[in-house]
Coordinates of C-alpha atoms and ligand atoms in Angstrom, one line a residue:
X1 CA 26.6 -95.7 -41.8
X2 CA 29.1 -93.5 -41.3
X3 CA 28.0 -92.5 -37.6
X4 CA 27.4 -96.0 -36.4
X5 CA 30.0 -97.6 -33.8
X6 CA 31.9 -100.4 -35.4
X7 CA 29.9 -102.8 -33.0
X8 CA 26.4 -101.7 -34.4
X9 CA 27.9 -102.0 -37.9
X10 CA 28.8 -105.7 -37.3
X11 CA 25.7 -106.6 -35.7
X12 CA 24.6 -104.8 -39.0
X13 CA 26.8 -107.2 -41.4
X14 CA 25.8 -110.0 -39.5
X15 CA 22.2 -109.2 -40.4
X16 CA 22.6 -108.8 -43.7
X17 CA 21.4 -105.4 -43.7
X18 CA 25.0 -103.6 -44.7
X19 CA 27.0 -105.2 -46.8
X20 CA 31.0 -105.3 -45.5
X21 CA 31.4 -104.6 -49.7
X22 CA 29.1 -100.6 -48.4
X23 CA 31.0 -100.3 -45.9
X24 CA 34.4 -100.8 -47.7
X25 CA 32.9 -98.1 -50.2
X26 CA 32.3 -95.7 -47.6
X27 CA 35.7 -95.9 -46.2
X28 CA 37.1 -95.4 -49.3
X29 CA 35.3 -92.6 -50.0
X30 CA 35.4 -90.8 -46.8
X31 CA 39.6 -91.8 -47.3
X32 CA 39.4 -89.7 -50.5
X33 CA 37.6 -86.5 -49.0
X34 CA 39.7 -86.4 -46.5
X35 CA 43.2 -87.7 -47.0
X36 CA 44.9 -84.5 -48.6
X37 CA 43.7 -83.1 -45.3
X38 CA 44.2 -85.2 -42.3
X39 CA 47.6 -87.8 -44.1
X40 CA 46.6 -90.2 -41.6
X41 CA 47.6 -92.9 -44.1
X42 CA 51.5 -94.0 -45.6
X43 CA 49.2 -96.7 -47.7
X44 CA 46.2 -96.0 -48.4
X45 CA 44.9 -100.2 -49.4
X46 CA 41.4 -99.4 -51.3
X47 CA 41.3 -102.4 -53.6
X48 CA 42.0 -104.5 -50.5
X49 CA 39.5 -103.4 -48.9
X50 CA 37.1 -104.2 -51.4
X51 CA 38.1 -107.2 -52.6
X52 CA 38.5 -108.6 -49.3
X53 CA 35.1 -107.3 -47.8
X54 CA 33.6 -109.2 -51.6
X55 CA 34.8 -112.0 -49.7
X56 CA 33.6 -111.8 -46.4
X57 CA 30.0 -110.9 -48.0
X58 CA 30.5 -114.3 -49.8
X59 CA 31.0 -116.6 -46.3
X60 CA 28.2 -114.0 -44.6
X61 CA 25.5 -115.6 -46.5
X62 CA 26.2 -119.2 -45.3
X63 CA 26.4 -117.5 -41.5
X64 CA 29.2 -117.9 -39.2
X65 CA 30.8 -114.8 -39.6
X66 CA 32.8 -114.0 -36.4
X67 CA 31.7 -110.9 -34.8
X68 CA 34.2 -108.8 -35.8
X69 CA 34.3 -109.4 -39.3
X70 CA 33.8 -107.3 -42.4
X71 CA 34.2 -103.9 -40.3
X72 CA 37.3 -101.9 -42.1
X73 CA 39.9 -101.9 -39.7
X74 CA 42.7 -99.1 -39.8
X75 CA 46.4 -100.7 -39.4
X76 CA 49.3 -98.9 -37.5
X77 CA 52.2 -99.5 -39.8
X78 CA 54.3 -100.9 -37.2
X79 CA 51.9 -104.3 -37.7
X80 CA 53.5 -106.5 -40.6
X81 CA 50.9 -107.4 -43.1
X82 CA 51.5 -109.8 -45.6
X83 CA 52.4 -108.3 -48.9
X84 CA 51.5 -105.2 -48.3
X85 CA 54.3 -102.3 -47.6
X86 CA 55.2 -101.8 -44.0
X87 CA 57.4 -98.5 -43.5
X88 CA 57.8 -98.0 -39.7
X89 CA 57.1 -94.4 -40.9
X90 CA 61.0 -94.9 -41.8
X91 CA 62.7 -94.4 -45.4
X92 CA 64.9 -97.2 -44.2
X93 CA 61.3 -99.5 -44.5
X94 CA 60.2 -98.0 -47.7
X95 CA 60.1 -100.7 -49.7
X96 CA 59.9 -103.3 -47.1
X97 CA 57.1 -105.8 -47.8
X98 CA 56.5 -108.5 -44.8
X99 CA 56.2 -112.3 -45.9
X100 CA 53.4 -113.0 -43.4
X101 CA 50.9 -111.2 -41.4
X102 CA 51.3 -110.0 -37.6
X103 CA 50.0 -112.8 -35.4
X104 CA 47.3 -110.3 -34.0
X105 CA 45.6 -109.9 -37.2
X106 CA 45.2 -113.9 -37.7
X107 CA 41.5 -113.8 -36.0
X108 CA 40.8 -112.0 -38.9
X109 CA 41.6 -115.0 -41.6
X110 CA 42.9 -113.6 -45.1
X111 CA 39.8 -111.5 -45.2
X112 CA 40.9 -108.6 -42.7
X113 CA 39.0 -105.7 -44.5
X114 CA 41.9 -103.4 -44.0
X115 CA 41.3 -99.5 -45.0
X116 CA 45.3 -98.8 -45.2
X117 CA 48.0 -99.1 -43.4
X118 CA 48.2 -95.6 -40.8
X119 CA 50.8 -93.0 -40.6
X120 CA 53.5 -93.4 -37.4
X121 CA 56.2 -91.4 -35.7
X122 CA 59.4 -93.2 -37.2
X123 CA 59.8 -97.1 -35.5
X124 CA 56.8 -95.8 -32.9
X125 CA 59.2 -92.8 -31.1
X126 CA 57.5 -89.6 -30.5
X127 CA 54.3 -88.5 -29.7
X128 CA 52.9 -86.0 -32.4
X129 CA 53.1 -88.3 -35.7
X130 CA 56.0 -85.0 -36.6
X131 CA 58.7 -88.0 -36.7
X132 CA 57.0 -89.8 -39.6
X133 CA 59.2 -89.9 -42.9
X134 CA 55.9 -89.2 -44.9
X135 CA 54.5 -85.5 -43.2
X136 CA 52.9 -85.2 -40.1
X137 CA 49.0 -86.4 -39.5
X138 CA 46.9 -83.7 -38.7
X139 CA 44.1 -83.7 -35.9
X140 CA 40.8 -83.9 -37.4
X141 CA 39.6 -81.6 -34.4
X142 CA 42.4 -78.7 -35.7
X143 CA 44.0 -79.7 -38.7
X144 CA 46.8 -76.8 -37.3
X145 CA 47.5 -79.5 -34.5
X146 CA 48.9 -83.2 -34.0
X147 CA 46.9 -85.7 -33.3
X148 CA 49.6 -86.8 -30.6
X149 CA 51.6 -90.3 -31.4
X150 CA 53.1 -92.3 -31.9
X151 CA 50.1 -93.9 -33.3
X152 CA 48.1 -90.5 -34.5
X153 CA 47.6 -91.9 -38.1
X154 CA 45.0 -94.6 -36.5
X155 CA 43.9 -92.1 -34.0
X156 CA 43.2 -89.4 -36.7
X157 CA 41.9 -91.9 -39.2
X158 CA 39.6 -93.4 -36.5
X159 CA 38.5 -89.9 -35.6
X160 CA 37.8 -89.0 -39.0
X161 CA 35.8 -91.8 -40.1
X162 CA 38.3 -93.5 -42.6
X163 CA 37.1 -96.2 -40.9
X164 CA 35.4 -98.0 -37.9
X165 CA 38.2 -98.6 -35.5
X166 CA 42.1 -99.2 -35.8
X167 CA 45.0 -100.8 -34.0
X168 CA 48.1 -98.8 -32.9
X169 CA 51.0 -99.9 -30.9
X170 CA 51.8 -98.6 -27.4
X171 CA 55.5 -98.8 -25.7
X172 CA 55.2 -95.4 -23.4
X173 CA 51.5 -94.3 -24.4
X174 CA 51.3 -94.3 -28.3
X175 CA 47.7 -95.8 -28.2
X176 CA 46.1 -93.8 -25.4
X177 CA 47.8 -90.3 -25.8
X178 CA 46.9 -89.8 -29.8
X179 CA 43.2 -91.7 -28.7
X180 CA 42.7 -88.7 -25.6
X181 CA 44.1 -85.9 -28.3
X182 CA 41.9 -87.4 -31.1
X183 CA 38.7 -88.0 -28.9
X184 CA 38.5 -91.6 -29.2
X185 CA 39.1 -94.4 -27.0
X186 CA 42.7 -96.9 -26.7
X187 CA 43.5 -99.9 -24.5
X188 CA 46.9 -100.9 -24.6
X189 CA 46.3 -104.4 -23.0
X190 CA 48.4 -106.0 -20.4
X191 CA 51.7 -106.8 -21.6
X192 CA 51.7 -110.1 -23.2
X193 CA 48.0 -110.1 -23.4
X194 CA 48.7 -109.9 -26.9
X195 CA 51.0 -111.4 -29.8
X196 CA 54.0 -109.3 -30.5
X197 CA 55.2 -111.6 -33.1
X198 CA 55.3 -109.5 -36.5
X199 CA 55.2 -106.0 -34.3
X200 CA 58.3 -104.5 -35.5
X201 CA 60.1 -104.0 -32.4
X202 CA 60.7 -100.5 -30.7
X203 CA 60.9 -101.5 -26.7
X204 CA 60.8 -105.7 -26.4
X205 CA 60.2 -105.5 -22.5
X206 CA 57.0 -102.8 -23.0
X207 CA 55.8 -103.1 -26.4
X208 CA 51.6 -103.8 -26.9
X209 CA 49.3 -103.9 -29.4
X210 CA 45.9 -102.1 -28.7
X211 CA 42.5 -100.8 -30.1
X212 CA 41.8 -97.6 -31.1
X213 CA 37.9 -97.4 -31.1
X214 CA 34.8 -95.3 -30.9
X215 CA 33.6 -96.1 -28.2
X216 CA 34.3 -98.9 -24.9
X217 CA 32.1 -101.6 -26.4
X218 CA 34.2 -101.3 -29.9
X219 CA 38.0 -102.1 -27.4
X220 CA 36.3 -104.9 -25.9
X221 CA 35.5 -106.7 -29.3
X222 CA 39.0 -105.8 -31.2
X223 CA 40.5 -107.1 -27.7
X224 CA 38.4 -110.3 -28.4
X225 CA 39.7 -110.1 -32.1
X226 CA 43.5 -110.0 -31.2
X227 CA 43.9 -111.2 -27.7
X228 CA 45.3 -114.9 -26.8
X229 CA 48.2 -116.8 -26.5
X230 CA 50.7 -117.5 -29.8
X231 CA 53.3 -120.0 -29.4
X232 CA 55.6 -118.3 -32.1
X233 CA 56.0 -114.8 -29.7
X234 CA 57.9 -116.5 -25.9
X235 CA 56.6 -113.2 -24.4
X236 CA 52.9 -114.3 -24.7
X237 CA 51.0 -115.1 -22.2
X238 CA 49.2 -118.3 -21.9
X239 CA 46.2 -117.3 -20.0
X240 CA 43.0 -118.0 -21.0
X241 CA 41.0 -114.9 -23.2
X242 CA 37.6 -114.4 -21.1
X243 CA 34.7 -112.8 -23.0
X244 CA 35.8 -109.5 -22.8
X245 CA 31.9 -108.1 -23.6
X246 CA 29.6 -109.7 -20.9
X247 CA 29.9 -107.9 -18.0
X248 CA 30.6 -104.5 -20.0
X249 CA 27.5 -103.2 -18.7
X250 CA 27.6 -104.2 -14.9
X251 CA 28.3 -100.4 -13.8
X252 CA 31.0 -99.1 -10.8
X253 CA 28.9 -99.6 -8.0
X254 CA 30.9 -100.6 -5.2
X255 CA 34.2 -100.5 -7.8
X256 CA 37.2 -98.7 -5.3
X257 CA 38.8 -95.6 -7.6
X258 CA 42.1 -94.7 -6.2
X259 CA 42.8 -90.9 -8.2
X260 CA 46.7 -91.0 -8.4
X261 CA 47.8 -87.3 -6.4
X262 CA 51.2 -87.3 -8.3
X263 CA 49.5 -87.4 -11.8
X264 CA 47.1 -84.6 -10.9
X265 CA 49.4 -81.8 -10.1
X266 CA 50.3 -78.6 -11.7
X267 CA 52.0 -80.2 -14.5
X268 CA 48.7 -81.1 -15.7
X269 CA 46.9 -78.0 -17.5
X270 CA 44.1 -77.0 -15.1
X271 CA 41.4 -77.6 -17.8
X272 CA 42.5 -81.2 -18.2
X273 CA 42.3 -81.8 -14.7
X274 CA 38.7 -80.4 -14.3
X275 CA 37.4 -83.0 -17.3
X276 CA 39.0 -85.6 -15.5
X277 CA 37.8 -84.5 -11.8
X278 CA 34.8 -84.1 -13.4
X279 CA 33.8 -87.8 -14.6
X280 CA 35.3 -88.7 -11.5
X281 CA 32.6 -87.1 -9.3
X282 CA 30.0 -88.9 -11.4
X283 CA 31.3 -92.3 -11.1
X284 CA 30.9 -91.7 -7.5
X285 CA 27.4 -90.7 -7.9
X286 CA 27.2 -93.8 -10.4
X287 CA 28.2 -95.5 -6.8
X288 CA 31.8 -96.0 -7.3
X289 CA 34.5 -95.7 -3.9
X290 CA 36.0 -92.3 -4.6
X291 CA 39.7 -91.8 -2.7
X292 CA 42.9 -91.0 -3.4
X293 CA 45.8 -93.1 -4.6
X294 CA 49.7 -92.5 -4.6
X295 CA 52.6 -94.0 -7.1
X296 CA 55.7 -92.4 -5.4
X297 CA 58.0 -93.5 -8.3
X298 CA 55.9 -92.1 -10.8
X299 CA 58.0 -88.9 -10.7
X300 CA 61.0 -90.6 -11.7
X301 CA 59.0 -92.7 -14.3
X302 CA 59.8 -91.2 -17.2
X303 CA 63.2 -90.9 -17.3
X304 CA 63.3 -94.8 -16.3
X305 CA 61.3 -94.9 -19.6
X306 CA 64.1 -93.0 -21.4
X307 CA 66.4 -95.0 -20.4
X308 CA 64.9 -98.5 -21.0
X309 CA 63.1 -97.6 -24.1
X310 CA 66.1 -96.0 -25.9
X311 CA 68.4 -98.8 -24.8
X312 CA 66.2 -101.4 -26.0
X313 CA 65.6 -99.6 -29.6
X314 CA 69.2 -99.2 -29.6
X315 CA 69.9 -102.8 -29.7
X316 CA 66.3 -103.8 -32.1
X317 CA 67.5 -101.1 -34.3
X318 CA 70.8 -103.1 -35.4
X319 CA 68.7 -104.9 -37.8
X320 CA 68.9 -102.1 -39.7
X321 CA 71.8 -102.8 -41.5
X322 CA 71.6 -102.4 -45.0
X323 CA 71.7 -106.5 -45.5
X324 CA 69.1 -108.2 -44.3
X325 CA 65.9 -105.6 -44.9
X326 CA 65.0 -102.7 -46.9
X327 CA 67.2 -99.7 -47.9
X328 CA 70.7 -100.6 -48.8
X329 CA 73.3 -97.8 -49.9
X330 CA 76.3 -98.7 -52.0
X331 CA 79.6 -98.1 -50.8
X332 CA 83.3 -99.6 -50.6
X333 CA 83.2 -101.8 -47.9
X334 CA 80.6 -103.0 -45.7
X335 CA 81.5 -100.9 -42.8
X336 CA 80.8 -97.7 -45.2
X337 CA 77.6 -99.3 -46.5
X338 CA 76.5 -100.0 -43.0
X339 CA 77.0 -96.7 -42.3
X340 CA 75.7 -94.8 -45.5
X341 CA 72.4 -96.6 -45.0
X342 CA 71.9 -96.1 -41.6
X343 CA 72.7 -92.5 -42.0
X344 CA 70.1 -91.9 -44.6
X345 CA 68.0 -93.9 -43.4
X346 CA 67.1 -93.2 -39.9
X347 CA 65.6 -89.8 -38.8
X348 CA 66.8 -87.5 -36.2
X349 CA 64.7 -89.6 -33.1
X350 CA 65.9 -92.6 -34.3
X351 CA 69.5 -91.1 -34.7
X352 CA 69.3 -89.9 -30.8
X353 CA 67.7 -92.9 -29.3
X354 CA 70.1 -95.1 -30.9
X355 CA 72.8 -92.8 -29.4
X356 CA 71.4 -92.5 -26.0
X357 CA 70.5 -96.4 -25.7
X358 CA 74.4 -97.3 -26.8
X359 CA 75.1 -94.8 -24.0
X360 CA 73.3 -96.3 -21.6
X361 CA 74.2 -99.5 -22.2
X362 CA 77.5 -99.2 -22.9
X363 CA 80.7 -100.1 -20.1
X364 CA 81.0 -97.9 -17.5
X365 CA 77.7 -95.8 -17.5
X366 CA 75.5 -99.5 -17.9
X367 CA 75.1 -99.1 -13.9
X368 CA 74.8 -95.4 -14.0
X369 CA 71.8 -95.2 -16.3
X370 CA 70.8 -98.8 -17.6
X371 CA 70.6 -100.8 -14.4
X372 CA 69.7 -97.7 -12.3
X373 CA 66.5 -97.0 -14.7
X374 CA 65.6 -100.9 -13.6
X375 CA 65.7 -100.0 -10.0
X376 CA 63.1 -97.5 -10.6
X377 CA 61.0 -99.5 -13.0
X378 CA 60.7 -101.9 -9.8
X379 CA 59.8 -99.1 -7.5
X380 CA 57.3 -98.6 -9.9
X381 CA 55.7 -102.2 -10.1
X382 CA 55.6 -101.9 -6.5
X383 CA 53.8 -98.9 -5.9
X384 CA 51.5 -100.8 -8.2
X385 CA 51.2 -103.7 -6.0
X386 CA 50.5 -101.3 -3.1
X387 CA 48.0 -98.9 -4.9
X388 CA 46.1 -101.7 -6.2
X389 CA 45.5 -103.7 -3.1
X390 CA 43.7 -100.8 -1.9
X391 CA 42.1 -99.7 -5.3
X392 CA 40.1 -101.3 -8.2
X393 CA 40.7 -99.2 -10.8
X394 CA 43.5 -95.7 -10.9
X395 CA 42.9 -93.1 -12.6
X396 CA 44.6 -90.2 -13.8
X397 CA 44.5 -88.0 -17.0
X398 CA 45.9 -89.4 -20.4
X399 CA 47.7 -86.6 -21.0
X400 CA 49.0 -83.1 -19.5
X401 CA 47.7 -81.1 -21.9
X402 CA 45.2 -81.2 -25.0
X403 CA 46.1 -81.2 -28.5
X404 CA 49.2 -79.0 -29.6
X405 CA 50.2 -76.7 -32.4
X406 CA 52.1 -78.9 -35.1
X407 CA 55.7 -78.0 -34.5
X408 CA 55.3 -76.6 -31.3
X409 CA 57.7 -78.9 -29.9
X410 CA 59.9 -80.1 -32.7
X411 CA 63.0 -78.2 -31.5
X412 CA 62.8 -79.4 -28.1
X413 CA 62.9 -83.3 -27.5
X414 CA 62.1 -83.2 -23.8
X415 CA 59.0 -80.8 -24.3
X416 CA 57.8 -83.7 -26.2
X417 CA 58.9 -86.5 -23.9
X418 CA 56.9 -84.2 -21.1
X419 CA 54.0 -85.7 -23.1
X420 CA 54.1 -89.1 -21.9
X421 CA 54.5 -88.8 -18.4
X422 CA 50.9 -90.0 -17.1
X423 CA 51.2 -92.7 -19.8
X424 CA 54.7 -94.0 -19.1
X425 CA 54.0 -95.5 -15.3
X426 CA 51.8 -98.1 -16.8
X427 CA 53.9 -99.3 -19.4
X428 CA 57.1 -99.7 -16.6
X429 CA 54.6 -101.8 -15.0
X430 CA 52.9 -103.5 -17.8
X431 CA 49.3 -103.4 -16.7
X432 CA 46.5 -102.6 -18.7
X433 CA 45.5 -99.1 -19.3
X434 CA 42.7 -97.2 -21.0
X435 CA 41.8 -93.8 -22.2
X436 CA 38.6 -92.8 -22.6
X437 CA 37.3 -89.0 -23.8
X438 CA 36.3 -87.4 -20.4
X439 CA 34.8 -84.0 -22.1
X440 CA 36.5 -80.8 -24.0
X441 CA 39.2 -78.5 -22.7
X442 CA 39.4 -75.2 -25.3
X443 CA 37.0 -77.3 -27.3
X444 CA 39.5 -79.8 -27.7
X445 CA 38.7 -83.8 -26.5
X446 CA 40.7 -84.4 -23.0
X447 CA 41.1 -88.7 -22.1
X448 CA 40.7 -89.6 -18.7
X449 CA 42.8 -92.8 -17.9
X450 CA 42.2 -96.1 -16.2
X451 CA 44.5 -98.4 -14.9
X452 CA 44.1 -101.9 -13.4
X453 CA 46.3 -104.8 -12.3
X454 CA 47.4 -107.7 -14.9
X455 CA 45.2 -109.5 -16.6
X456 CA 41.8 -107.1 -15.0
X457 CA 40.8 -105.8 -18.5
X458 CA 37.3 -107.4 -18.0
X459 CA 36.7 -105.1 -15.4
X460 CA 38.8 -102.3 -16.5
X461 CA 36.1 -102.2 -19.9
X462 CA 33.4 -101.9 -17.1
X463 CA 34.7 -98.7 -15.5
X464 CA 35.7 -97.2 -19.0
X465 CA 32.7 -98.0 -19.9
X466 CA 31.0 -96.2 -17.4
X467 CA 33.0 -93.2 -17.5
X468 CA 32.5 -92.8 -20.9
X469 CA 28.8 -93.0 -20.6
X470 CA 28.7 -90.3 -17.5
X471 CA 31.5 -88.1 -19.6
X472 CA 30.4 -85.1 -21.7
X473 CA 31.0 -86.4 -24.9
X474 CA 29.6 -88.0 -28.3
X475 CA 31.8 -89.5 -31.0
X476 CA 31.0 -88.0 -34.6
X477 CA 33.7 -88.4 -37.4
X478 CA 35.3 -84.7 -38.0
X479 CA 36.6 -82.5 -39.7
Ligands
LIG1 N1 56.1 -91.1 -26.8 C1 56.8 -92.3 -26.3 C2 58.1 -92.4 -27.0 O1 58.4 -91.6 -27.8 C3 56.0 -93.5 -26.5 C4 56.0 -94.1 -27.8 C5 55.2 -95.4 -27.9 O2 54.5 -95.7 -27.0 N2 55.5 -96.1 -29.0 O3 58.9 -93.3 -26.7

């Protein structure tokens, strides 16, 4: 069971051949061999699991189950879920329990057969899983490596079989760099395509919620499962969902690839680049238009992201306050409480994005930095526009490098923003993006990414799906 995709185990439930009651076991059990290994989990929820999965066995003999039922699903601990802890990886969260579940998760009825709630750099900044309050996640490839982040607790858990597939949050990349470190697949969706409402906020203007899956087939039914239109989140978008899993199949034949120069130069490591030139050259066999693209502004992208995304957390990070959730400090006075809590609290990112969002945003330097970094993010939108009148689908890789050692880059902040600069262009522009495992650099997985314009994740699934099945690699469940 545990080597099936979480598709074939549906179809399985479905059938009544697997219970989603086995399945919950199995989780559970791989959780427990595992776990003191891999700490891809804050809270670990084994009795939900169970009880839940009881249920959805219940309604499966009657028939009607929807297709993505009764699979155990791994939860980014961003996602508010009704009475169930939800730390932002932060102390300031730690005993914060949410009064109602994210609107993503509602497809899934009270029944969501939930494995646990997955480990997080603190409120989604960083992108090793190293700024999470409760240890670092290791990489099941290298347990001496991250599993990349800010989502690597669903990536690692994914990867390690604690369960079928997960959903991680992406703002600059945290759903398709951990997936490309891990060797799994991620989709952050096009901005809006999904419910924000019960994400705790990092960036407002970029955040997304995406699968974290086995294989292609797997992002196209969580998609399904979470995508739509929810009247309680303003940002959503009110187009219609198509079926995200019939043309999955329909190959790149005649599909134009535009391979984006600046994302393929010596910044990237020179194995990373062959695994990703490699698939390349087979989707042109597999009778795709093979040329090459340019985003101008992506060189400027990511310090437009760290702008934007540190001034927006600076201002959804005032929540924080000692009143109205979680961690409260006593003190004389409730300037001093506000700032005892906040101090102990928040972790060294949060502590430095807070100050350089205030910076940015604050009189005097707000044109400088804040409305500057705007001017770039639309250059980028338009290089966008211009690349993908001439192109399908972009692609570039995921990341610059493979999986590195834990604590490699602790000490040095921009080392790890470095990280993010493939995935960062994307966000700016809010189109959909998706990183599939290409092959091994140094026997570690390397994701190839896809990009497409708004709203184009039907077709998007159709080129990732091809380049996963002309890539060198084959999902098993490690360590
Ligand atoms: N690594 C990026 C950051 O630290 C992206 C994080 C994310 O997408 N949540 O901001």
């Amino acid at each position: 069971m545990l080597d099936l995709t979480a598709s074939a185990l549906a179809r399985k439930i479905q059938a009544g051949e697997v219970s989603s009651r086995e399945a919950a076991e199995a989780a559970n059990r791989r959780v427990e061999e595992v776990e003191d290994r891999v700490n891809a989990f804050i809270t670990p929820t084994p009795e939900i699991a169970l009880e839940r999965a009881g249920r959805v066995d219940d309604r499966a003999r009657n028939g009607g189950l929807r297709p993505w039922e009764g699979v155990p699903l791994v939860v980014k601990d961003v996602l508010s879920t009704k009475g169930v802890r939800t730390t932002c990886g932060s102390k300031i969260l730690e005993d914060f329990t949410p009064l109602y579940d994210a609107s993503a998760l509602a497809n899934f009825g009270e029944d969501l057969v939930m494995v646990g709630k997955a480990n997080m750099d603190e409120f989604a900044m960083g992108s090793s899983t190293e700024n999470s309050a409760y240890g670092p996640t290791r990489n099941p490839w290298d347990l001496g490596r991250v599993p990349g982040g800010s989502s690597g607790g669903s990536a690692a858990a994914v990867a390690a079989g604690e369960g079928w597939w997960g959903l991680g949050t992406d703002t600059g990349g945290s759903v398709r760099q951990p997936a490309a470190l891990c060797g799994i697949v991620g989709l952050k969706p096009t901005y809006g395509r999904v419910s924000r409402r019960g994400l705790i906020a990092f960036g407002s203007s970029l955040d997304c919620i995406g699968p974290m899956t086995r294989d292609v087939r797997d992002a196209a039914l969580l998609l399904q499962a979470i995508a739509g239109h929810d009247p309680l989140d303003s940002t959503s978008a009110s187009v219609d969902v198509p079926d995200y899993l019939t043309d999955l199949e329909g190959g790149v034949s005649g599909l134009r690839i535009g391979v984006v120069k600046e994302l393929m130069d010596e910044r990237i490591d020179a194995g990373v680049r062959e695994v990703v030139g490699r698939v390349v050259g087979e989707l042109e066999e597999a009778g795709a238009e093979v040329g090459e693209a340019s985003l101008p502004h992506a060189y400027y992208a990511l310090e437009a992201y760290y702008i934007i995304a540190p001034a927006e957390i600076s201002s959804n990070l005032a929540r924080f306050d000692g009143v109205r959730f979680g961690l409260r400090e006593q003190a004389d006075g409730v300037h001093e409480m506000y700032r005892k809590t906040r101090e102990k609290g928040f972790g060294d990112e949060a502590k430095r994005r807070i100050m350089l969002g205030t910076y940015a945003l604050s009189s005097g330097y707000y044109d400088a930095y804040y409305a500057q970094a705007q001017k770039v993010r639309t250059r980028m939108i338009r290089d966008f526009r211009e690349a993908l009148s001439r192109y399908d689908v972009l692609v570039s890789p995921t990341a610059p490098s493979v999986a590195f050692e834990i604590g490699a880059k602790t000490d040095d902040p921009l080392a790890m923003y470095l990280q993010d600069i493939c995935a960062v262009p994307a966000s700016l522009a809010g189109i959909p993006a998706i990183s599939v495992p290409g092959g091994l650099s140094d026997g570690l997985p390397v994701g190839v990414q896809l990009m497409s314009d708004h709203f184009t994740e039907p077709m998007l699934l159709r080129a990732a799906r091809s380049a996963e099945q002309v890539s060198d690699f084959e999902f098993s469940p490690r360590p």
